[in-house]
Amino acid sequence: MDWKNQFSPLGVTTSDTLPDLMLSYLGSWSAINMIGQDKKSYLQGQVTCNVVTLTNEQSTLGAHCDAKGKVWSVFRLFHHNDGYALFQPASAIEVELAELKKYAIFSKVEITASQDVALGIMGDSAQSWVDSLSDSRADVRPITGGSAVKISDKRWLLLVNQDQAEIITNAFTAAKVTEATWTRFDIEEALPIVTAQAQNEHIPQALNLQAVNGICFTKGCYTGQETVARAKYRGINKREMAIVKGNLISALPEDEPITLERSVGDNWRTAGTLLAHYSFTDKTATGLVVLPNNLEADTELRIASQPETRWTIQPLPYSLEEDE
C-alpha cells in the first residue's frame, strides 16, 4: 500500500478533544530551497524578515513582495540541509519561484523547488515524540533525512526526504490524519496562508504578518519595503486577517474560492475570500479571511453561496497593536 494512503479524515465536532498524538502528510505544502555562497545576502534583500540574524536553531515567518508591496508568498524560513528552506503552500511555489529567482543571476545562489516531503506532528505529545528523533532540543533540529521545525507548542513540521517520510509513516502507531487537522491549527493560531489564489492580493500587514514576527522594520531595504514601512508609520493599511466561524448549509468545496459577505444595514456586501477553512462534523466551520480593519467585532457575515448561513469574527490569539 502507498504510504500516502494511510491518512484518514478526523471527524470531530467543535467540542471534541483531539487525539494526544497525530501525524499528517501535508501534500498541499512544499518548500523552496536556497543554497550557495550568497544565499543569506540575496534573501535578505528580497524578504520582509531578518535573514542575517536567523540562527540554525530558529525559524521565522516572512513574506516576499512585489515592488508595490503585494505579497507573492508567506513562508516559514529555516536552515535546512546546506541552505535555507522556505516552507509554504505548494500552489504558490511556481509563481514565487520565478519571482524569487528574478535577480539571482547576479548572485552565487541556487534556488529550486524542494523534492522533500512535509509531515505534520500534532497534539499534546508532539513535543515528546519529536524529542525522540534527536538529542537536540532546539526549535529547528537536524534529523535523519531532513529537519524538524517547531510551529507551536502542539505542532511540529518534519521536512524530510521521500524515503524517510515513508519510514516515519509506516512506523507511526498513533493517529494518522489528513492535513485538514493541520489547517485547523493554522486557522486557530491565525497564521497567514497564501495559496496561488491569494497571491499578489494583499500587503503583509493585511495578513497580520507584523503580529507574528514576520516583518523586521529595522533591517534595511528589500523589495516592497517602502509600502510596508508606510503601512506602519503612516497608517495606510486598511485591512487585517481575521478568524471567522459559523454554520453551514452544505459542505464547502475544497478547490473553489469561498466568498464571505458582510451585513450593511438591510443589505449584504462582499467582505473577502477565505484564505483557508476547516469544517467540523456538526455543520459548523472556521476559516481565515482578510477583512476591512474598521469592522465592528459583532459584524454579521455569511457565505455568499449559502445566504442562510451566519458567521462571526472570532478573537485572535495575538494582538494587532504595534509598538512605535
PDB file of C-alpha atoms in Angstrom:
ATOM      1  CA  MET A   1       0.000   0.000   0.000  1.00  0.00           C
ATOM      2  CA  ASP A   2       1.213   3.505  -0.834  1.00  0.00           C
ATOM      3  CA  TRP A   3       2.278   5.112   2.458  1.00  0.00           C
ATOM      4  CA  LYS A   4       0.447   8.309   1.481  1.00  0.00           C
ATOM      5  CA  ASN A   5      -2.879   6.469   1.645  1.00  0.00           C
ATOM      6  CA  GLN A   6      -2.620   5.726   5.374  1.00  0.00           C
ATOM      7  CA  PHE A   7      -4.130   9.066   6.466  1.00  0.00           C
ATOM      8  CA  SER A   8      -7.842   9.329   7.274  1.00  0.00           C
ATOM      9  CA  PRO A   9     -10.120  12.314   7.896  1.00  0.00           C
ATOM     10  CA  LEU A  10     -10.548  13.105  11.575  1.00  0.00           C
ATOM     11  CA  GLY A  11     -14.225  13.880  12.004  1.00  0.00           C
ATOM     12  CA  VAL A  12     -14.748  15.979  15.138  1.00  0.00           C
ATOM     13  CA  THR A  13     -17.288  18.442  16.463  1.00  0.00           C
ATOM     14  CA  THR A  14     -16.309  21.806  17.903  1.00  0.00           C
ATOM     15  CA  SER A  15     -16.348  20.339  21.427  1.00  0.00           C
ATOM     16  CA  ASP A  16     -14.466  17.069  20.794  1.00  0.00           C
ATOM     17  CA  THR A  17     -10.989  16.574  22.263  1.00  0.00           C
ATOM     18  CA  LEU A  18      -8.265  15.920  19.716  1.00  0.00           C
ATOM     19  CA  PRO A  19      -6.061  12.812  19.929  1.00  0.00           C
ATOM     20  CA  ASP A  20      -2.929  13.132  22.029  1.00  0.00           C
ATOM     21  CA  LEU A  21      -0.651  12.488  19.041  1.00  0.00           C
ATOM     22  CA  MET A  22      -1.301  12.789  15.309  1.00  0.00           C
ATOM     23  CA  LEU A  23       0.708  12.551  12.105  1.00  0.00           C
ATOM     24  CA  SER A  24      -0.355  14.118   8.815  1.00  0.00           C
ATOM     25  CA  TYR A  25       1.040  14.047   5.301  1.00  0.00           C
ATOM     26  CA  LEU A  26       0.996  17.686   4.168  1.00  0.00           C
ATOM     27  CA  GLY A  27       0.549  17.060   0.467  1.00  0.00           C
ATOM     28  CA  SER A  28      -0.535  20.610  -0.376  1.00  0.00           C
ATOM     29  CA  TRP A  29       2.593  22.107   1.230  1.00  0.00           C
ATOM     30  CA  SER A  30       6.146  22.203  -0.052  1.00  0.00           C
ATOM     31  CA  ALA A  31       9.247  24.367   0.096  1.00  0.00           C
ATOM     32  CA  ILE A  32      11.755  26.339  -1.916  1.00  0.00           C
ATOM     33  CA  ASN A  33      15.399  25.530  -1.243  1.00  0.00           C
ATOM     34  CA  MET A  34      18.179  28.082  -1.440  1.00  0.00           C
ATOM     35  CA  ILE A  35      21.886  27.243  -1.346  1.00  0.00           C
ATOM     36  CA  GLY A  36      25.072  28.990  -2.386  1.00  0.00           C
ATOM     37  CA  GLN A  37      27.670  31.447  -1.133  1.00  0.00           C
ATOM     38  CA  ASP A  38      25.388  34.486  -1.423  1.00  0.00           C
ATOM     39  CA  LYS A  39      22.168  32.890  -0.119  1.00  0.00           C
ATOM     40  CA  LYS A  40      21.994  34.997   3.039  1.00  0.00           C
ATOM     41  CA  SER A  41      22.677  38.381   1.449  1.00  0.00           C
ATOM     42  CA  TYR A  42      20.464  37.671  -1.564  1.00  0.00           C
ATOM     43  CA  LEU A  43      17.484  36.564   0.502  1.00  0.00           C
ATOM     44  CA  GLN A  44      17.969  39.453   2.939  1.00  0.00           C
ATOM     45  CA  GLY A  45      17.337  41.880   0.075  1.00  0.00           C
ATOM     46  CA  GLN A  46      14.170  40.095  -1.028  1.00  0.00           C
ATOM     47  CA  VAL A  47      12.028  39.336   2.020  1.00  0.00           C
ATOM     48  CA  THR A  48      10.382  41.055   4.992  1.00  0.00           C
ATOM     49  CA  CYS A  49      12.055  39.034   7.757  1.00  0.00           C
ATOM     50  CA  ASN A  50      15.629  39.384   9.013  1.00  0.00           C
ATOM     51  CA  VAL A  51      17.653  36.585   7.431  1.00  0.00           C
ATOM     52  CA  VAL A  52      21.010  37.789   8.790  1.00  0.00           C
ATOM     53  CA  THR A  53      20.069  37.255  12.437  1.00  0.00           C
ATOM     54  CA  LEU A  54      18.349  33.883  11.926  1.00  0.00           C
ATOM     55  CA  THR A  55      20.317  31.166  13.712  1.00  0.00           C
ATOM     56  CA  ASN A  56      20.427  27.473  12.842  1.00  0.00           C
ATOM     57  CA  GLU A  57      18.114  26.789  15.791  1.00  0.00           C
ATOM     58  CA  GLN A  58      15.369  29.254  14.818  1.00  0.00           C
ATOM     59  CA  SER A  59      12.621  29.621  12.255  1.00  0.00           C
ATOM     60  CA  THR A  60      10.726  32.755  11.289  1.00  0.00           C
ATOM     61  CA  LEU A  61       7.700  33.670   9.256  1.00  0.00           C
ATOM     62  CA  GLY A  62       8.278  36.096   6.392  1.00  0.00           C
ATOM     63  CA  ALA A  63       6.896  37.357   3.108  1.00  0.00           C
ATOM     64  CA  HIS A  64       8.198  38.058  -0.379  1.00  0.00           C
ATOM     65  CA  CYS A  65       6.522  41.008  -2.074  1.00  0.00           C
ATOM     66  CA  ASP A  66       6.436  42.721  -5.429  1.00  0.00           C
ATOM     67  CA  ALA A  67       7.691  46.290  -5.817  1.00  0.00           C
ATOM     68  CA  LYS A  68       4.299  47.642  -4.706  1.00  0.00           C
ATOM     69  CA  GLY A  69       4.361  45.607  -1.514  1.00  0.00           C
ATOM     70  CA  LYS A  70       1.809  42.971  -2.598  1.00  0.00           C
ATOM     71  CA  VAL A  71       2.626  39.501  -1.266  1.00  0.00           C
ATOM     72  CA  TRP A  72       3.757  36.725  -3.583  1.00  0.00           C
ATOM     73  CA  SER A  73       4.446  34.324  -0.741  1.00  0.00           C
ATOM     74  CA  VAL A  74       4.187  33.914   3.017  1.00  0.00           C
ATOM     75  CA  PHE A  75       6.636  31.286   4.214  1.00  0.00           C
ATOM     76  CA  ARG A  76       8.361  29.814   7.241  1.00  0.00           C
ATOM     77  CA  LEU A  77      12.115  30.220   6.805  1.00  0.00           C
ATOM     78  CA  PHE A  78      14.699  27.980   8.465  1.00  0.00           C
ATOM     79  CA  HIS A  79      18.120  26.462   7.892  1.00  0.00           C
ATOM     80  CA  HIS A  80      17.719  23.122   6.138  1.00  0.00           C
ATOM     81  CA  ASN A  81      20.459  20.746   4.982  1.00  0.00           C
ATOM     82  CA  ASP A  82      23.130  23.024   3.443  1.00  0.00           C
ATOM     83  CA  GLY A  83      20.986  26.109   2.927  1.00  0.00           C
ATOM     84  CA  TYR A  84      17.574  27.583   3.611  1.00  0.00           C
ATOM     85  CA  ALA A  85      14.058  26.232   3.190  1.00  0.00           C
ATOM     86  CA  LEU A  86      11.051  28.492   2.606  1.00  0.00           C
ATOM     87  CA  PHE A  87       8.047  26.344   3.614  1.00  0.00           C
ATOM     88  CA  GLN A  88       4.741  27.418   2.027  1.00  0.00           C
ATOM     89  CA  PRO A  89       1.631  26.193   0.169  1.00  0.00           C
ATOM     90  CA  ALA A  90       2.679  24.162  -2.853  1.00  0.00           C
ATOM     91  CA  SER A  91       0.270  26.006  -5.156  1.00  0.00           C
ATOM     92  CA  ALA A  92       2.169  29.266  -4.603  1.00  0.00           C
ATOM     93  CA  ILE A  93       5.589  27.898  -5.473  1.00  0.00           C
ATOM     94  CA  GLU A  94       5.574  28.102  -9.284  1.00  0.00           C
ATOM     95  CA  VAL A  95       4.941  31.861  -9.319  1.00  0.00           C
ATOM     96  CA  GLU A  96       7.012  32.536  -6.191  1.00  0.00           C
ATOM     97  CA  LEU A  97       9.981  30.601  -7.550  1.00  0.00           C
ATOM     98  CA  ALA A  98      10.022  32.693 -10.736  1.00  0.00           C
ATOM     99  CA  GLU A  99       9.744  35.943  -8.765  1.00  0.00           C
ATOM    100  CA  LEU A 100      12.405  34.947  -6.248  1.00  0.00           C
ATOM    101  CA  LYS A 101      14.853  33.966  -8.993  1.00  0.00           C
ATOM    102  CA  LYS A 102      14.464  37.198 -10.991  1.00  0.00           C
ATOM    103  CA  TYR A 103      17.736  38.767  -9.863  1.00  0.00           C
ATOM    104  CA  ALA A 104      19.597  35.623  -8.817  1.00  0.00           C
ATOM    105  CA  ILE A 105      21.759  35.726 -11.949  1.00  0.00           C
ATOM    106  CA  PHE A 106      23.820  38.414 -10.240  1.00  0.00           C
ATOM    107  CA  SER A 107      24.487  36.317  -7.125  1.00  0.00           C
ATOM    108  CA  LYS A 108      26.101  32.998  -6.279  1.00  0.00           C
ATOM    109  CA  VAL A 109      22.881  31.326  -5.251  1.00  0.00           C
ATOM    110  CA  GLU A 110      20.814  28.360  -6.432  1.00  0.00           C
ATOM    111  CA  ILE A 111      17.037  28.473  -5.899  1.00  0.00           C
ATOM    112  CA  THR A 112      14.984  25.336  -6.549  1.00  0.00           C
ATOM    113  CA  ALA A 113      11.664  23.724  -5.716  1.00  0.00           C
ATOM    114  CA  SER A 114      12.209  21.202  -2.933  1.00  0.00           C
ATOM    115  CA  GLN A 115      11.674  17.498  -3.513  1.00  0.00           C
ATOM    116  CA  ASP A 116      11.297  16.859   0.212  1.00  0.00           C
ATOM    117  CA  VAL A 117       8.079  15.687   1.847  1.00  0.00           C
ATOM    118  CA  ALA A 118       6.271  17.660   4.534  1.00  0.00           C
ATOM    119  CA  LEU A 119       4.816  15.796   7.516  1.00  0.00           C
ATOM    120  CA  GLY A 120       2.998  17.388  10.449  1.00  0.00           C
ATOM    121  CA  ILE A 121       3.191  16.156  14.049  1.00  0.00           C
ATOM    122  CA  MET A 122       0.335  17.451  16.230  1.00  0.00           C
ATOM    123  CA  GLY A 123      -1.122  17.056  19.701  1.00  0.00           C
ATOM    124  CA  ASP A 124      -0.200  17.285  23.380  1.00  0.00           C
ATOM    125  CA  SER A 125       2.511  14.642  22.901  1.00  0.00           C
ATOM    126  CA  ALA A 126       4.006  16.144  19.725  1.00  0.00           C
ATOM    127  CA  GLN A 127       6.971  17.650  21.586  1.00  0.00           C
ATOM    128  CA  SER A 128       7.961  14.437  23.360  1.00  0.00           C
ATOM    129  CA  TRP A 129       7.612  12.437  20.128  1.00  0.00           C
ATOM    130  CA  VAL A 130       9.908  14.833  18.256  1.00  0.00           C
ATOM    131  CA  ASP A 131      12.345  14.758  21.183  1.00  0.00           C
ATOM    132  CA  SER A 132      12.820  11.067  20.447  1.00  0.00           C
ATOM    133  CA  LEU A 133      14.226  11.801  16.985  1.00  0.00           C
ATOM    134  CA  SER A 134      17.453  13.504  18.088  1.00  0.00           C
ATOM    135  CA  ASP A 135      19.405  14.814  21.084  1.00  0.00           C
ATOM    136  CA  SER A 136      18.733  18.415  20.093  1.00  0.00           C
ATOM    137  CA  ARG A 137      16.135  20.439  21.993  1.00  0.00           C
ATOM    138  CA  ALA A 138      16.216  23.442  19.649  1.00  0.00           C
ATOM    139  CA  ASP A 139      13.202  24.789  17.738  1.00  0.00           C
ATOM    140  CA  VAL A 140      14.877  23.720  14.478  1.00  0.00           C
ATOM    141  CA  ARG A 141      16.678  20.391  14.556  1.00  0.00           C
ATOM    142  CA  PRO A 142      18.560  18.312  12.012  1.00  0.00           C
ATOM    143  CA  ILE A 143      17.026  14.825  11.967  1.00  0.00           C
ATOM    144  CA  THR A 144      17.599  11.789   9.783  1.00  0.00           C
ATOM    145  CA  GLY A 145      16.624  12.770   6.239  1.00  0.00           C
ATOM    146  CA  GLY A 146      15.960  16.457   6.900  1.00  0.00           C
ATOM    147  CA  SER A 147      14.749  18.871   9.576  1.00  0.00           C
ATOM    148  CA  ALA A 148      12.211  19.116  12.405  1.00  0.00           C
ATOM    149  CA  VAL A 149      10.758  22.608  12.938  1.00  0.00           C
ATOM    150  CA  LYS A 150       8.623  23.770  15.869  1.00  0.00           C
ATOM    151  CA  ILE A 151       5.472  25.600  14.735  1.00  0.00           C
ATOM    152  CA  SER A 152       3.774  25.948  18.120  1.00  0.00           C
ATOM    153  CA  ASP A 153       3.543  24.163  21.477  1.00  0.00           C
ATOM    154  CA  LYS A 154       1.486  21.340  19.984  1.00  0.00           C
ATOM    155  CA  ARG A 155       2.782  21.263  16.433  1.00  0.00           C
ATOM    156  CA  TRP A 156       5.976  20.355  14.579  1.00  0.00           C
ATOM    157  CA  LEU A 157       6.856  20.232  10.892  1.00  0.00           C
ATOM    158  CA  LEU A 158       9.081  17.478   9.537  1.00  0.00           C
ATOM    159  CA  LEU A 159      10.651  18.283   6.164  1.00  0.00           C
ATOM    160  CA  VAL A 160      12.382  15.099   5.084  1.00  0.00           C
ATOM    161  CA  ASN A 161      13.305  13.098   2.003  1.00  0.00           C
ATOM    162  CA  GLN A 162      10.855  10.662   0.462  1.00  0.00           C
ATOM    163  CA  ASP A 163      12.443   7.543   1.963  1.00  0.00           C
ATOM    164  CA  GLN A 164      12.453   8.945   5.490  1.00  0.00           C
ATOM    165  CA  ALA A 165       8.849  10.138   5.156  1.00  0.00           C
ATOM    166  CA  GLU A 166       7.813   6.590   4.310  1.00  0.00           C
ATOM    167  CA  ILE A 167       9.820   5.147   7.199  1.00  0.00           C
ATOM    168  CA  ILE A 168       8.283   7.597   9.693  1.00  0.00           C
ATOM    169  CA  THR A 169       4.749   6.991   8.449  1.00  0.00           C
ATOM    170  CA  ASN A 170       4.994   3.201   8.455  1.00  0.00           C
ATOM    171  CA  ALA A 171       6.461   3.172  11.981  1.00  0.00           C
ATOM    172  CA  PHE A 172       3.980   5.659  13.437  1.00  0.00           C
ATOM    173  CA  THR A 173       1.491   3.948  15.752  1.00  0.00           C
ATOM    174  CA  ALA A 174      -0.745   6.878  16.793  1.00  0.00           C
ATOM    175  CA  ALA A 175      -3.451   8.618  14.752  1.00  0.00           C
ATOM    176  CA  LYS A 176      -2.689   9.248  11.080  1.00  0.00           C
ATOM    177  CA  VAL A 177      -4.959  12.061   9.911  1.00  0.00           C
ATOM    178  CA  THR A 178      -5.421  14.084   6.737  1.00  0.00           C
ATOM    179  CA  GLU A 179      -3.931  17.563   6.550  1.00  0.00           C
ATOM    180  CA  ALA A 180      -7.286  19.199   7.327  1.00  0.00           C
ATOM    181  CA  THR A 181      -6.337  18.972  11.007  1.00  0.00           C
ATOM    182  CA  TRP A 182      -3.086  20.831  10.284  1.00  0.00           C
ATOM    183  CA  THR A 183      -5.161  23.526   8.571  1.00  0.00           C
ATOM    184  CA  ARG A 184      -7.357  23.763  11.672  1.00  0.00           C
ATOM    185  CA  PHE A 185      -4.265  24.538  13.774  1.00  0.00           C
ATOM    186  CA  ASP A 186      -3.155  27.176  11.261  1.00  0.00           C
ATOM    187  CA  ILE A 187      -6.570  28.835  11.484  1.00  0.00           C
ATOM    188  CA  GLU A 188      -6.790  28.722  15.278  1.00  0.00           C
ATOM    189  CA  GLU A 189      -3.242  30.102  15.559  1.00  0.00           C
ATOM    190  CA  ALA A 190      -4.125  32.713  12.878  1.00  0.00           C
ATOM    191  CA  LEU A 191      -1.030  32.024  10.795  1.00  0.00           C
ATOM    192  CA  PRO A 192      -1.318  33.609   7.328  1.00  0.00           C
ATOM    193  CA  ILE A 193      -1.741  31.231   4.394  1.00  0.00           C
ATOM    194  CA  VAL A 194      -1.177  32.490   0.846  1.00  0.00           C
ATOM    195  CA  THR A 195      -2.095  29.954  -1.824  1.00  0.00           C
ATOM    196  CA  ALA A 196      -1.975  30.657  -5.571  1.00  0.00           C
ATOM    197  CA  GLN A 197      -5.491  32.063  -5.315  1.00  0.00           C
ATOM    198  CA  ALA A 198      -4.366  34.822  -2.902  1.00  0.00           C
ATOM    199  CA  GLN A 199      -1.021  35.778  -4.461  1.00  0.00           C
ATOM    200  CA  ASN A 200      -0.407  39.456  -5.211  1.00  0.00           C
ATOM    201  CA  GLU A 201      -3.616  40.485  -3.405  1.00  0.00           C
ATOM    202  CA  HIS A 202      -2.533  41.806  -0.009  1.00  0.00           C
ATOM    203  CA  ILE A 203       0.268  43.714   1.688  1.00  0.00           C
ATOM    204  CA  PRO A 204       1.999  41.908   4.603  1.00  0.00           C
ATOM    205  CA  GLN A 205       0.164  43.842   7.333  1.00  0.00           C
ATOM    206  CA  ALA A 206      -3.213  42.865   5.867  1.00  0.00           C
ATOM    207  CA  LEU A 207      -2.139  39.277   6.611  1.00  0.00           C
ATOM    208  CA  ASN A 208      -1.128  40.197  10.204  1.00  0.00           C
ATOM    209  CA  LEU A 209       2.489  39.375   9.454  1.00  0.00           C
ATOM    210  CA  GLN A 210       3.723  42.123  11.769  1.00  0.00           C
ATOM    211  CA  ALA A 211       1.905  40.431  14.673  1.00  0.00           C
ATOM    212  CA  VAL A 212       3.602  37.051  14.162  1.00  0.00           C
ATOM    213  CA  ASN A 213       7.155  38.444  13.902  1.00  0.00           C
ATOM    214  CA  GLY A 214       7.254  38.140  10.124  1.00  0.00           C
ATOM    215  CA  ILE A 215       8.393  41.715   9.421  1.00  0.00           C
ATOM    216  CA  CYS A 216      11.636  43.350  10.531  1.00  0.00           C
ATOM    217  CA  PHE A 217      11.273  47.144  10.338  1.00  0.00           C
ATOM    218  CA  THR A 218      14.982  47.827  11.025  1.00  0.00           C
ATOM    219  CA  LYS A 219      16.697  45.504   8.525  1.00  0.00           C
ATOM    220  CA  GLY A 220      17.034  47.929   5.614  1.00  0.00           C
ATOM    221  CA  CYS A 221      15.875  47.716   2.023  1.00  0.00           C
ATOM    222  CA  TYR A 222      14.052  44.812   0.403  1.00  0.00           C
ATOM    223  CA  THR A 223      11.519  44.502  -2.391  1.00  0.00           C
ATOM    224  CA  GLY A 224       8.290  46.247  -1.387  1.00  0.00           C
ATOM    225  CA  GLN A 225       9.834  47.753   1.768  1.00  0.00           C
ATOM    226  CA  GLU A 226       8.536  51.284   1.117  1.00  0.00           C
ATOM    227  CA  THR A 227       4.913  50.141   1.137  1.00  0.00           C
ATOM    228  CA  VAL A 228       5.431  48.021   4.252  1.00  0.00           C
ATOM    229  CA  ALA A 229       7.040  50.977   6.061  1.00  0.00           C
ATOM    230  CA  ARG A 230       4.257  53.370   5.037  1.00  0.00           C
ATOM    231  CA  ALA A 231       1.664  50.904   6.304  1.00  0.00           C
ATOM    232  CA  LYS A 232       3.318  51.005   9.721  1.00  0.00           C
ATOM    233  CA  TYR A 233       4.275  54.656  10.062  1.00  0.00           C
ATOM    234  CA  ARG A 234       1.523  56.378   8.058  1.00  0.00           C
ATOM    235  CA  GLY A 235      -1.363  54.032   8.760  1.00  0.00           C
ATOM    236  CA  ILE A 236      -2.191  53.306   5.125  1.00  0.00           C
ATOM    237  CA  ASN A 237      -3.209  49.703   5.766  1.00  0.00           C
ATOM    238  CA  LYS A 238      -6.983  49.348   5.944  1.00  0.00           C
ATOM    239  CA  ARG A 239      -7.284  45.578   6.197  1.00  0.00           C
ATOM    240  CA  GLU A 240      -6.459  42.762   8.612  1.00  0.00           C
ATOM    241  CA  MET A 241      -6.734  38.991   8.714  1.00  0.00           C
ATOM    242  CA  ALA A 242      -9.468  37.571  10.935  1.00  0.00           C
ATOM    243  CA  ILE A 243     -10.581  34.201  12.229  1.00  0.00           C
ATOM    244  CA  VAL A 244     -14.230  33.659  11.341  1.00  0.00           C
ATOM    245  CA  LYS A 245     -16.643  30.933  12.338  1.00  0.00           C
ATOM    246  CA  GLY A 246     -20.225  29.987  11.512  1.00  0.00           C
ATOM    247  CA  ASN A 247     -22.728  27.408  10.377  1.00  0.00           C
ATOM    248  CA  LEU A 248     -23.001  25.508   7.095  1.00  0.00           C
ATOM    249  CA  ILE A 249     -25.980  24.516   4.995  1.00  0.00           C
ATOM    250  CA  SER A 250     -23.872  22.251   2.782  1.00  0.00           C
ATOM    251  CA  ALA A 251     -20.241  21.153   2.627  1.00  0.00           C
ATOM    252  CA  LEU A 252     -17.726  23.758   1.468  1.00  0.00           C
ATOM    253  CA  PRO A 253     -15.949  22.980  -1.825  1.00  0.00           C
ATOM    254  CA  GLU A 254     -12.223  22.355  -1.439  1.00  0.00           C
ATOM    255  CA  ASP A 255     -10.988  23.800  -4.724  1.00  0.00           C
ATOM    256  CA  GLU A 256     -13.243  26.802  -5.297  1.00  0.00           C
ATOM    257  CA  PRO A 257     -12.989  30.339  -3.877  1.00  0.00           C
ATOM    258  CA  ILE A 258     -15.384  30.838  -0.952  1.00  0.00           C
ATOM    259  CA  THR A 259     -16.599  34.419  -0.618  1.00  0.00           C
ATOM    260  CA  LEU A 260     -17.931  35.948   2.576  1.00  0.00           C
ATOM    261  CA  GLU A 261     -20.384  38.839   2.612  1.00  0.00           C
ATOM    262  CA  ARG A 262     -20.930  41.317   5.454  1.00  0.00           C
ATOM    263  CA  SER A 263     -24.154  42.856   6.652  1.00  0.00           C
ATOM    264  CA  VAL A 264     -24.579  46.559   5.827  1.00  0.00           C
ATOM    265  CA  GLY A 265     -27.945  47.669   7.159  1.00  0.00           C
ATOM    266  CA  ASP A 266     -30.520  45.567   5.334  1.00  0.00           C
ATOM    267  CA  ASN A 267     -28.055  44.706   2.559  1.00  0.00           C
ATOM    268  CA  TRP A 268     -25.020  42.500   2.089  1.00  0.00           C
ATOM    269  CA  ARG A 269     -21.679  43.439   0.527  1.00  0.00           C
ATOM    270  CA  THR A 270     -18.667  41.344  -0.413  1.00  0.00           C
ATOM    271  CA  ALA A 271     -16.273  41.136   2.541  1.00  0.00           C
ATOM    272  CA  GLY A 272     -13.462  38.845   1.376  1.00  0.00           C
ATOM    273  CA  THR A 273     -12.442  35.384   0.223  1.00  0.00           C
ATOM    274  CA  LEU A 274     -11.434  32.667   2.690  1.00  0.00           C
ATOM    275  CA  LEU A 275      -7.684  32.021   2.715  1.00  0.00           C
ATOM    276  CA  ALA A 276      -8.294  28.639   4.376  1.00  0.00           C
ATOM    277  CA  HIS A 277     -11.182  26.807   6.018  1.00  0.00           C
ATOM    278  CA  TYR A 278     -11.898  23.796   8.209  1.00  0.00           C
ATOM    279  CA  SER A 279     -15.243  22.051   8.675  1.00  0.00           C
ATOM    280  CA  PHE A 280     -16.443  20.259  11.803  1.00  0.00           C
ATOM    281  CA  THR A 281     -18.944  17.396  11.751  1.00  0.00           C
ATOM    282  CA  ASP A 282     -21.675  19.451  13.475  1.00  0.00           C
ATOM    283  CA  LYS A 283     -22.303  21.646  10.408  1.00  0.00           C
ATOM    284  CA  THR A 284     -20.032  24.430  11.550  1.00  0.00           C
ATOM    285  CA  ALA A 285     -16.801  25.671  10.054  1.00  0.00           C
ATOM    286  CA  THR A 286     -13.992  28.135  10.683  1.00  0.00           C
ATOM    287  CA  GLY A 287     -11.606  29.997   8.420  1.00  0.00           C
ATOM    288  CA  LEU A 288      -9.210  32.854   7.806  1.00  0.00           C
ATOM    289  CA  VAL A 289     -10.194  35.908   5.772  1.00  0.00           C
ATOM    290  CA  VAL A 290      -8.830  39.400   5.156  1.00  0.00           C
ATOM    291  CA  LEU A 291     -11.445  41.995   6.134  1.00  0.00           C
ATOM    292  CA  PRO A 292     -11.604  45.799   6.415  1.00  0.00           C
ATOM    293  CA  ASN A 293      -9.992  46.660   9.744  1.00  0.00           C
ATOM    294  CA  ASN A 294     -12.729  49.108  10.707  1.00  0.00           C
ATOM    295  CA  LEU A 295     -15.467  46.484  11.034  1.00  0.00           C
ATOM    296  CA  GLU A 296     -17.231  46.180  14.375  1.00  0.00           C
ATOM    297  CA  ALA A 297     -16.398  42.970  16.229  1.00  0.00           C
ATOM    298  CA  ASP A 298     -20.057  41.898  16.092  1.00  0.00           C
ATOM    299  CA  THR A 299     -20.423  42.408  12.318  1.00  0.00           C
ATOM    300  CA  GLU A 300     -22.632  39.693  10.842  1.00  0.00           C
ATOM    301  CA  LEU A 301     -21.163  37.669   7.978  1.00  0.00           C
ATOM    302  CA  ARG A 302     -22.438  34.946   5.682  1.00  0.00           C
ATOM    303  CA  ILE A 303     -21.150  32.649   2.936  1.00  0.00           C
ATOM    304  CA  ALA A 304     -22.221  34.234  -0.347  1.00  0.00           C
ATOM    305  CA  SER A 305     -23.199  30.887  -1.882  1.00  0.00           C
ATOM    306  CA  GLN A 306     -25.119  29.909   1.274  1.00  0.00           C
ATOM    307  CA  PRO A 307     -27.035  33.074   2.221  1.00  0.00           C
ATOM    308  CA  GLU A 308     -28.856  31.356   5.101  1.00  0.00           C
ATOM    309  CA  THR A 309     -25.578  30.953   6.998  1.00  0.00           C
ATOM    310  CA  ARG A 310     -24.362  33.343   9.686  1.00  0.00           C
ATOM    311  CA  TRP A 311     -20.710  33.771  10.585  1.00  0.00           C
ATOM    312  CA  THR A 312     -18.951  35.945  13.160  1.00  0.00           C
ATOM    313  CA  ILE A 313     -15.464  37.322  13.761  1.00  0.00           C
ATOM    314  CA  GLN A 314     -13.526  35.431  16.446  1.00  0.00           C
ATOM    315  CA  PRO A 315     -10.803  36.691  18.822  1.00  0.00           C
ATOM    316  CA  LEU A 316      -7.225  36.465  17.565  1.00  0.00           C
ATOM    317  CA  PRO A 317      -4.597  34.644  19.651  1.00  0.00           C
ATOM    318  CA  TYR A 318      -2.296  37.684  19.407  1.00  0.00           C
ATOM    319  CA  SER A 319      -2.526  41.476  19.439  1.00  0.00           C
ATOM    320  CA  LEU A 320      -2.515  43.647  16.323  1.00  0.00           C
ATOM    321  CA  GLU A 321      -1.399  46.705  18.304  1.00  0.00           C
ATOM    322  CA  GLU A 322       2.020  47.798  17.076  1.00  0.00           C
ATOM    323  CA  ASP A 323       4.829  49.252  19.126  1.00  0.00           C
ATOM    324  CA  GLU A 324       6.146  52.512  17.786  1.00  0.00           C
TER     325      GLU A 324
END
